[in-house]
Every structure is written in C-alpha cells, then in structure tokens.
PDB file of C-alpha atoms in Angstrom:
ATOM      1  CA  PRO A   1      45.700 274.535 162.019  1.00 56.00           C
ATOM      2  CA  SER A   2      48.227 273.288 164.583  1.00 72.00           C
ATOM      3  CA  VAL A   3      46.695 273.159 168.042  1.00 80.00           C
ATOM      4  CA  HIS A   4      50.134 273.958 169.507  1.00 86.00           C
ATOM      5  CA  ARG A   5      50.574 277.307 167.771  1.00 92.00           C
ATOM      6  CA  PRO A   6      50.218 280.364 170.027  1.00 95.00           C
ATOM      7  CA  GLY A   7      46.677 281.665 169.901  1.00 96.00           C
ATOM      8  CA  SER A   8      45.115 278.246 169.298  1.00 97.00           C
ATOM      9  CA  LEU A   9      42.173 277.360 171.512  1.00 98.00           C
ATOM     10  CA  ILE A  10      40.348 274.038 171.659  1.00 98.00           C
ATOM     11  CA  ILE A  11      36.891 274.060 173.207  1.00 98.00           C
ATOM     12  CA  VAL A  12      34.848 270.931 173.919  1.00 98.00           C
ATOM     13  CA  THR A  13      31.252 271.726 174.838  1.00 98.00           C
ATOM     14  CA  ASP A  14      27.808 270.297 175.411  1.00 98.00           C
ATOM     15  CA  ALA A  15      24.362 271.566 176.344  1.00 98.00           C
ATOM     16  CA  SER A  16      21.591 269.975 178.356  1.00 97.00           C
ATOM     17  CA  GLY A  17      17.937 270.460 177.566  1.00 95.00           C
ATOM     18  CA  ASP A  18      17.162 270.663 181.269  1.00 94.00           C
ATOM     19  CA  ASP A  19      20.152 271.661 183.372  1.00 97.00           C
ATOM     20  CA  GLY A  20      22.722 273.903 181.761  1.00 98.00           C
ATOM     21  CA  VAL A  21      25.693 274.290 179.482  1.00 98.00           C
ATOM     22  CA  GLY A  22      29.356 273.558 179.936  1.00 98.00           C
ATOM     23  CA  GLY A  23      32.657 272.541 178.526  1.00 98.00           C
ATOM     24  CA  TYR A  24      36.384 272.665 178.894  1.00 98.00           C
ATOM     25  CA  ALA A  25      39.050 274.450 176.907  1.00 98.00           C
ATOM     26  CA  LEU A  26      42.750 274.094 176.201  1.00 98.00           C
ATOM     27  CA  LEU A  27      44.786 277.151 175.224  1.00 98.00           C
ATOM     28  CA  ALA A  28      48.129 276.584 173.535  1.00 97.00           C
ATOM     29  CA  ASP A  29      49.633 279.504 175.450  1.00 97.00           C
ATOM     30  CA  ALA A  30      48.727 277.858 178.800  1.00 96.00           C
ATOM     31  CA  PRO A  31      49.580 274.196 178.176  1.00 95.00           C
ATOM     32  CA  HIS A  32      49.218 272.991 181.776  1.00 96.00           C
ATOM     33  CA  GLU A  33      45.846 274.602 182.413  1.00 98.00           C
ATOM     34  CA  VAL A  34      42.293 273.470 181.688  1.00 98.00           C
ATOM     35  CA  PHE A  35      39.585 276.135 181.570  1.00 98.00           C
ATOM     36  CA  ILE A  36      36.184 274.994 182.794  1.00 98.00           C
ATOM     37  CA  VAL A  37      32.745 276.508 182.164  1.00 98.00           C
ATOM     38  CA  SER A  38      29.675 274.984 183.802  1.00 98.00           C
ATOM     39  CA  ASP A  39      26.503 276.809 184.711  1.00 98.00           C
ATOM     40  CA  TRP A  40      22.756 276.372 184.899  1.00 97.00           C
ATOM     41  CA  TRP A  41      20.604 277.860 182.180  1.00 97.00           C
ATOM     42  CA  PRO A  42      18.853 281.056 183.280  1.00 96.00           C
ATOM     43  CA  ALA A  43      15.151 280.458 183.926  1.00 95.00           C
ATOM     44  CA  ASP A  44      13.979 282.134 180.706  1.00 95.00           C
ATOM     45  CA  VAL A  45      16.414 280.135 178.564  1.00 96.00           C
ATOM     46  CA  ARG A  46      15.359 276.880 180.213  1.00 96.00           C
ATOM     47  CA  ALA A  47      11.717 277.794 179.601  1.00 95.00           C
ATOM     48  CA  ALA A  48      12.514 278.422 175.921  1.00 95.00           C
ATOM     49  CA  LEU A  49      14.197 275.010 175.659  1.00 96.00           C
ATOM     50  CA  HIS A  50      11.187 273.328 177.232  1.00 96.00           C
ATOM     51  CA  ALA A  51       8.850 275.198 174.866  1.00 95.00           C
ATOM     52  CA  SER A  52      10.881 273.936 171.927  1.00 96.00           C
ATOM     53  CA  ALA A  53      10.431 270.328 173.037  1.00 96.00           C
ATOM     54  CA  ASP A  54       6.726 270.674 173.877  1.00 95.00           C
ATOM     55  CA  GLU A  55       4.409 269.208 171.227  1.00 95.00           C
ATOM     56  CA  ALA A  56       1.502 271.470 172.201  1.00 95.00           C
ATOM     57  CA  GLN A  57       3.730 274.521 171.792  1.00 95.00           C
ATOM     58  CA  ALA A  58       4.958 273.196 168.435  1.00 94.00           C
ATOM     59  CA  ALA A  59       1.338 272.976 167.266  1.00 95.00           C
ATOM     60  CA  LEU A  60       0.718 276.576 168.352  1.00 93.00           C
ATOM     61  CA  ARG A  61       3.807 277.711 166.445  1.00 92.00           C
ATOM     62  CA  ARG A  62       2.733 275.880 163.306  1.00 91.00           C
ATOM     63  CA  GLY A  63      -0.637 277.578 163.546  1.00 92.00           C
ATOM     64  CA  GLY A  64       0.908 281.017 164.004  1.00 90.00           C
ATOM     65  CA  SER A  65      -0.763 281.457 167.389  1.00 90.00           C
ATOM     66  CA  ARG A  66       0.114 284.488 169.488  1.00 88.00           C
ATOM     67  CA  GLU A  67      -0.054 282.181 172.502  1.00 89.00           C
ATOM     68  CA  ALA A  68       3.058 280.302 171.404  1.00 91.00           C
ATOM     69  CA  LEU A  69       5.907 280.801 173.851  1.00 93.00           C
ATOM     70  CA  PRO A  70       9.424 281.907 172.855  1.00 94.00           C
ATOM     71  CA  TYR A  71      11.494 278.820 172.118  1.00 96.00           C
ATOM     72  CA  LEU A  72      15.076 277.732 171.583  1.00 97.00           C
ATOM     73  CA  PRO A  73      15.807 274.596 169.531  1.00 97.00           C
ATOM     74  CA  MET A  74      18.414 272.291 171.012  1.00 97.00           C
ATOM     75  CA  PRO A  75      20.927 272.722 168.130  1.00 97.00           C
ATOM     76  CA  ALA A  76      20.832 276.487 168.705  1.00 97.00           C
ATOM     77  CA  ALA A  77      21.456 275.898 172.418  1.00 98.00           C
ATOM     78  CA  GLU A  78      24.490 273.782 171.501  1.00 98.00           C
ATOM     79  CA  LEU A  79      25.860 276.522 169.241  1.00 97.00           C
ATOM     80  CA  ALA A  80      25.156 279.158 171.890  1.00 98.00           C
ATOM     81  CA  GLY A  81      27.203 277.087 174.323  1.00 98.00           C
ATOM     82  CA  GLN A  82      30.142 276.981 171.937  1.00 98.00           C
ATOM     83  CA  LEU A  83      30.073 280.745 171.515  1.00 98.00           C
ATOM     84  CA  LEU A  84      29.752 281.255 175.269  1.00 98.00           C
ATOM     85  CA  VAL A  85      32.735 279.068 176.175  1.00 98.00           C
ATOM     86  CA  ALA A  86      34.936 280.518 173.417  1.00 98.00           C
ATOM     87  CA  GLU A  87      34.124 284.099 174.432  1.00 98.00           C
ATOM     88  CA  LEU A  88      34.706 283.478 178.151  1.00 98.00           C
ATOM     89  CA  VAL A  89      38.086 281.830 177.577  1.00 98.00           C
ATOM     90  CA  ALA A  90      39.131 284.489 175.054  1.00 98.00           C
ATOM     91  CA  ARG A  91      38.298 287.178 177.601  1.00 97.00           C
ATOM     92  CA  GLU A  92      40.382 285.416 180.244  1.00 97.00           C
ATOM     93  CA  ALA A  93      43.254 285.131 177.763  1.00 98.00           C
ATOM     94  CA  GLN A  94      43.014 288.822 176.918  1.00 97.00           C
ATOM     95  CA  GLN A  95      43.234 289.713 180.609  1.00 97.00           C
ATOM     96  CA  ARG A  96      46.533 287.828 180.656  1.00 97.00           C
ATOM     97  CA  GLY A  97      47.846 289.679 177.641  1.00 97.00           C
ATOM     98  CA  LEU A  98      47.199 286.753 175.291  1.00 97.00           C
ATOM     99  CA  ARG A  99      45.187 286.655 172.087  1.00 96.00           C
ATOM    100  CA  VAL A 100      43.018 283.881 170.708  1.00 97.00           C
ATOM    101  CA  ARG A 101      43.513 283.644 166.947  1.00 96.00           C
ATOM    102  CA  ARG A 102      41.783 280.368 166.093  1.00 96.00           C
ATOM    103  CA  VAL A 103      39.153 278.265 167.853  1.00 97.00           C
ATOM    104  CA  ILE A 104      38.713 274.548 167.263  1.00 97.00           C
ATOM    105  CA  ALA A 105      35.160 273.899 168.478  1.00 97.00           C
ATOM    106  CA  VAL A 106      34.439 270.260 169.298  1.00 98.00           C
ATOM    107  CA  GLY A 107      30.874 269.130 169.908  1.00 97.00           C
ATOM    108  CA  ASP A 108      28.392 266.322 169.327  1.00 97.00           C
ATOM    109  CA  CYS A 109      25.654 268.302 167.546  1.00 96.00           C
ATOM    110  CA  GLU A 110      25.859 268.050 163.754  1.00 95.00           C
ATOM    111  CA  PRO A 111      23.644 271.083 162.978  1.00 94.00           C
ATOM    112  CA  ALA A 112      25.831 273.267 165.221  1.00 94.00           C
ATOM    113  CA  THR A 113      28.968 271.887 163.561  1.00 93.00           C
ATOM    114  CA  ARG A 114      27.598 272.613 160.094  1.00 92.00           C
ATOM    115  CA  ALA A 115      26.506 276.118 161.092  1.00 91.00           C
ATOM    116  CA  LEU A 116      29.982 277.038 162.337  1.00 90.00           C
ATOM    117  CA  ASP A 117      31.609 275.484 159.279  1.00 86.00           C
ATOM    118  CA  ALA A 118      29.418 277.443 156.886  1.00 82.00           C
ATOM    119  CA  LEU A 119      29.165 280.680 158.886  1.00 75.00           C
ATOM    120  CA  ARG A 120      27.533 282.655 156.097  1.00 62.00           C
ATOM    121  CA  GLY A 121      25.542 279.554 155.173  1.00 57.00           C
ATOM    122  CA  SER A 122      21.844 279.406 154.515  1.00 58.00           C
ATOM    123  CA  SER A 123      20.404 278.032 157.752  1.00 70.00           C
ATOM    124  CA  THR A 124      16.624 278.199 157.720  1.00 75.00           C
ATOM    125  CA  SER A 125      16.535 278.624 161.505  1.00 89.00           C
ATOM    126  CA  PRO A 126      16.364 282.248 162.689  1.00 93.00           C
ATOM    127  CA  HIS A 127      17.919 281.118 165.972  1.00 95.00           C
ATOM    128  CA  MET A 128      20.949 279.653 164.217  1.00 95.00           C
ATOM    129  CA  ARG A 129      21.298 282.652 161.906  1.00 93.00           C
ATOM    130  CA  SER A 130      21.417 284.971 164.917  1.00 95.00           C
ATOM    131  CA  LEU A 131      24.186 282.924 166.519  1.00 95.00           C
ATOM    132  CA  VAL A 132      26.141 282.564 163.278  1.00 94.00           C
ATOM    133  CA  GLN A 133      26.102 286.335 162.892  1.00 93.00           C
ATOM    134  CA  ARG A 134      27.615 286.557 166.374  1.00 94.00           C
ATOM    135  CA  ALA A 135      30.267 283.986 165.440  1.00 95.00           C
ATOM    136  CA  GLU A 136      31.184 285.988 162.339  1.00 94.00           C
ATOM    137  CA  LEU A 137      32.042 288.975 164.519  1.00 93.00           C
ATOM    138  CA  ALA A 138      34.620 287.031 166.534  1.00 95.00           C
ATOM    139  CA  PRO A 139      38.242 288.141 165.972  1.00 96.00           C
ATOM    140  CA  TRP A 140      39.387 284.542 165.417  1.00 96.00           C
ATOM    141  CA  ARG A 141      38.937 281.821 162.827  1.00 95.00           C
ATOM    142  CA  TRP A 142      36.626 278.902 163.571  1.00 96.00           C
ATOM    143  CA  LEU A 143      37.167 275.231 162.847  1.00 94.00           C
ATOM    144  CA  SER A 144      34.274 273.023 163.884  1.00 94.00           C
ATOM    145  CA  VAL A 145      34.726 269.321 164.668  1.00 96.00           C
ATOM    146  CA  HIS A 146      31.903 266.846 165.229  1.00 96.00           C
ATOM    147  CA  VAL A 147      32.361 263.879 167.571  1.00 97.00           C
ATOM    148  CA  PRO A 148      29.929 261.113 168.556  1.00 97.00           C
ATOM    149  CA  ARG A 149      27.955 261.751 171.726  1.00 95.00           C
ATOM    150  CA  GLU A 150      29.699 258.883 173.536  1.00 96.00           C
ATOM    151  CA  ALA A 151      33.056 260.593 172.925  1.00 96.00           C
ATOM    152  CA  ASN A 152      31.871 263.829 174.546  1.00 97.00           C
ATOM    153  CA  VAL A 153      31.486 262.524 178.091  1.00 97.00           C
ATOM    154  CA  ASP A 154      33.290 265.205 180.096  1.00 98.00           C
ATOM    155  CA  ALA A 155      31.605 268.112 178.325  1.00 98.00           C
ATOM    156  CA  ASP A 156      28.285 266.349 178.880  1.00 98.00           C
ATOM    157  CA  ARG A 157      29.057 266.135 182.599  1.00 98.00           C
ATOM    158  CA  LEU A 158      29.828 269.855 182.666  1.00 98.00           C
ATOM    159  CA  SER A 159      26.445 270.621 181.111  1.00 98.00           C
ATOM    160  CA  HIS A 160      25.077 269.343 184.442  1.00 98.00           C
ATOM    161  CA  PRO A 161      26.688 271.787 186.893  1.00 97.00           C
ATOM    162  CA  GLN A 162      26.165 269.482 189.856  1.00 97.00           C
ATOM    163  CA  MET A 163      28.918 267.331 188.307  1.00 97.00           C
ATOM    164  CA  ALA A 164      31.435 270.137 187.778  1.00 97.00           C
ATOM    165  CA  ALA A 165      33.272 269.666 191.078  1.00 96.00           C
ATOM    166  CA  ALA A 166      34.112 266.054 190.187  1.00 97.00           C
ATOM    167  CA  VAL A 167      35.538 267.130 186.820  1.00 98.00           C
ATOM    168  CA  LEU A 168      37.650 269.829 188.486  1.00 97.00           C
ATOM    169  CA  ASP A 169      39.025 267.238 190.912  1.00 98.00           C
ATOM    170  CA  GLU A 170      39.905 264.883 188.057  1.00 98.00           C
ATOM    171  CA  VAL A 171      41.764 267.649 186.209  1.00 98.00           C
ATOM    172  CA  ALA A 172      43.787 268.430 189.326  1.00 98.00           C
ATOM    173  CA  ALA A 173      44.497 264.707 189.848  1.00 98.00           C
ATOM    174  CA  ALA A 174      45.991 264.658 186.336  1.00 97.00           C
ATOM    175  CA  HIS A 175      48.502 267.300 187.521  1.00 98.00           C
ATOM    176  CA  LEU A 176      46.889 270.042 185.464  1.00 98.00           C
ATOM    177  CA  THR A 177      45.527 273.347 186.756  1.00 98.00           C
ATOM    178  CA  PRO A 178      41.738 273.594 186.584  1.00 97.00           C
ATOM    179  CA  THR A 179      40.479 277.165 186.158  1.00 97.00           C
ATOM    180  CA  ARG A 180      36.733 277.552 186.461  1.00 97.00           C
ATOM    181  CA  LEU A 181      35.525 280.679 184.730  1.00 97.00           C
ATOM    182  CA  GLY A 182      32.659 282.758 186.043  1.00 92.00           C
ATOM    183  CA  GLY A 183      31.766 283.878 189.543  1.00 89.00           C
ATOM    184  CA  ALA A 184      32.577 282.256 192.865  1.00 83.00           C
ATOM    185  CA  GLU A 185      30.342 279.275 192.039  1.00 87.00           C
ATOM    186  CA  GLY A 186      31.118 279.272 188.333  1.00 91.00           C
ATOM    187  CA  GLU A 187      28.050 281.345 187.489  1.00 95.00           C
ATOM    188  CA  VAL A 188      28.070 283.071 184.114  1.00 96.00           C
ATOM    189  CA  ALA A 189      27.508 286.839 184.222  1.00 96.00           C
ATOM    190  CA  GLU A 190      24.072 287.995 183.123  1.00 95.00           C
ATOM    191  CA  ALA A 191      25.500 289.995 180.211  1.00 95.00           C
ATOM    192  CA  ASP A 192      27.156 286.869 178.802  1.00 97.00           C
ATOM    193  CA  TRP A 193      23.773 285.254 178.134  1.00 97.00           C
ATOM    194  CA  GLU A 194      22.884 288.041 175.712  1.00 96.00           C
ATOM    195  CA  ALA A 195      23.753 286.092 172.542  1.00 97.00           C
ATOM    196  CA  THR A 196      21.554 283.207 173.685  1.00 97.00           C
ATOM    197  CA  ARG A 197      18.675 285.545 174.455  1.00 96.00           C
ATOM    198  CA  ARG A 198      19.070 287.309 171.115  1.00 95.00           C
ATOM    199  CA  ALA A 199      18.755 283.910 169.444  1.00 96.00           C
ATOM    200  CA  ILE A 200      15.508 283.261 171.319  1.00 96.00           C
ATOM    201  CA  ALA A 201      14.200 286.682 170.302  1.00 95.00           C
ATOM    202  CA  ALA A 202      15.105 285.974 166.670  1.00 94.00           C
ATOM    203  CA  GLY A 203      12.585 283.148 166.669  1.00 92.00           C
ATOM    204  CA  VAL A 204       9.762 285.371 167.928  1.00 89.00           C
ATOM    205  CA  PRO A 205       7.515 286.702 165.114  1.00 80.00           C
ATOM    206  CA  ALA A 206       8.411 290.285 164.287  1.00 68.00           C
ATOM    207  CA  GLY A 207       5.099 291.635 165.513  1.00 62.00           C
ATOM    208  CA  GLU A 208       5.552 289.981 168.909  1.00 61.00           C
ATOM    209  CA  ARG A 209       9.173 290.921 169.645  1.00 60.00           C
ATOM    210  CA  ARG A 210       8.394 294.155 171.433  1.00 63.00           C
ATOM    211  CA  ARG A 211       5.975 292.343 173.725  1.00 61.00           C
ATOM    212  CA  TYR A 212       8.547 289.592 174.328  1.00 61.00           C
ATOM    213  CA  LYS A 213      11.223 292.124 175.280  1.00 60.00           C
ATOM    214  CA  ARG A 214       8.828 293.881 177.664  1.00 59.00           C
ATOM    215  CA  ARG A 215       8.033 290.569 179.339  1.00 58.00           C
ATOM    216  CA  ARG A 216      11.734 289.816 179.663  1.00 56.00           C
ATOM    217  CA  ARG A 217      12.443 293.190 181.263  1.00 56.00           C
ATOM    218  CA  SER A 218       9.524 292.735 183.665  1.00 56.00           C
ATOM    219  CA  ALA A 219      10.754 289.291 184.654  1.00 48.00           C
ATOM    220  CA  ALA A 220      14.286 290.586 185.199  1.00 49.00           C
ATOM    221  CA  ALA A 221      12.983 293.441 187.352  1.00 52.00           C
ATOM    222  CA  ALA A 222      10.983 290.976 189.441  1.00 49.00           C
ATOM    223  CA  LEU A 223      14.065 288.850 189.992  1.00 46.00           C
ATOM    224  CA  ASP A 224      16.094 291.901 191.011  1.00 50.00           C
ATOM    225  CA  ALA A 225      13.366 292.942 193.461  1.00 56.00           C
ATOM    226  CA  ALA A 226      13.306 289.462 194.995  1.00 51.00           C
ATOM    227  CA  ALA A 227      17.089 289.289 195.389  1.00 46.00           C
ATOM    228  CA  PRO A 228      18.378 289.691 198.971  1.00 44.00           C
TER     229      PRO A 228
END
C-alpha cells in the first residue's frame, strides 16, 4: 500500500532485553510530525525477559517444574512492542479525528515479522499466539517488513529510554515536530502493558495461571502501597 495515502502509518520499533521498548512512527495524515514511544519495561515484564534468557530457568521449564518463573521470549517482546507503538499512535490519531487504516510495521526480528505476516499462522509459541490474536482484532491491515539490525539504529536507541531525549532533539533539528507519546516523561500507561502481560500469562501452564495472576495482583498492590 502507498505510505502517502490517508490512514497509512509506518512504525519502526525495537525491544531491549534489559531496558525497554521504543520506536518512532510516521502518519501520512501528519507528514511533518514524528511520533516517539520510549519507555522502560515494567519490573514484571523485565523479570520475564530475564527468565527467558536464563539457562537454569530453561531447564526448569523443560522439566515441567512448578518453580519455573513466568517468561517472555525476546521475539514475543519485539511483537509486543510493535502492537504497543501501533496502538498508542492510533489512539493519538483518533483523538485528532483521524483513522489509521493500515500499519506498515518495520522491525529487525524475523519471527515477529513472520507472525504479523501470517496472523492466523501456526506459531508454536503460546506467547506469540496471544499477541497475534491481539493483532487480529486491530481495525487496520498489517504489513510487516523485516530490516537488518544495523538498519534499525534509531528504534534501537529508543528501546533504551535514556537515549530518547537525543532522538527527540535530532528530529527537531531536522525541522520536524517530535511528539512523544505517554505521560510527562514518556511513560506508558499501566493499562497499555496488558497485551504484553497476557502474552506472559499465555506461557504459564494452565494449572499455574491462577497462582501467577494472584502473584501479579499482590505485586501491583505492593507497588501502589509504596507509591508516594
């Protein structure tokens, strides 16, 4: 599809296994504006990413141990980031009376690219299936584009939120308007992490999901109690 047609949105995203997720987006209806998303992973999502990369945890999962922690594979984190950025920009567009009709999702993760291309495909990962189901509900068409990692530099920088300010300055220096989505510091609202957390829960054995959800609620309550 033409990227210049009204309703066309290009998103370029990346996810870090340690820091966060980010990307930038170009909306055909706002040609002089660059939308920026850059935020740290919530603590539970970061813990799930670390559990995915941990060999001891992988051994527990292979053995079906109840001690295995909830985990989120990196390709699922990449796909979750694409959904997050697309949904945040589409919401901003809607608030302006605009409608996103097609999303061209650019990223450097081949499994995420294939998952978006197939949508109703046969991914063996419960995490990816959960996210694909979310993507299918979107009121726009998806086109997924894979690029080499070295061509995805700015999105990579935005997946490390400490670098976001420099990217915003560079956009402004190019005589474009940078619009950072989220709160005052670019923070993503708690409700907008729900798709990512559902993906984590999808990878928890069915018999353990209730316990996992209880632990999540307890952790959230503890954070609320500790907040000033």
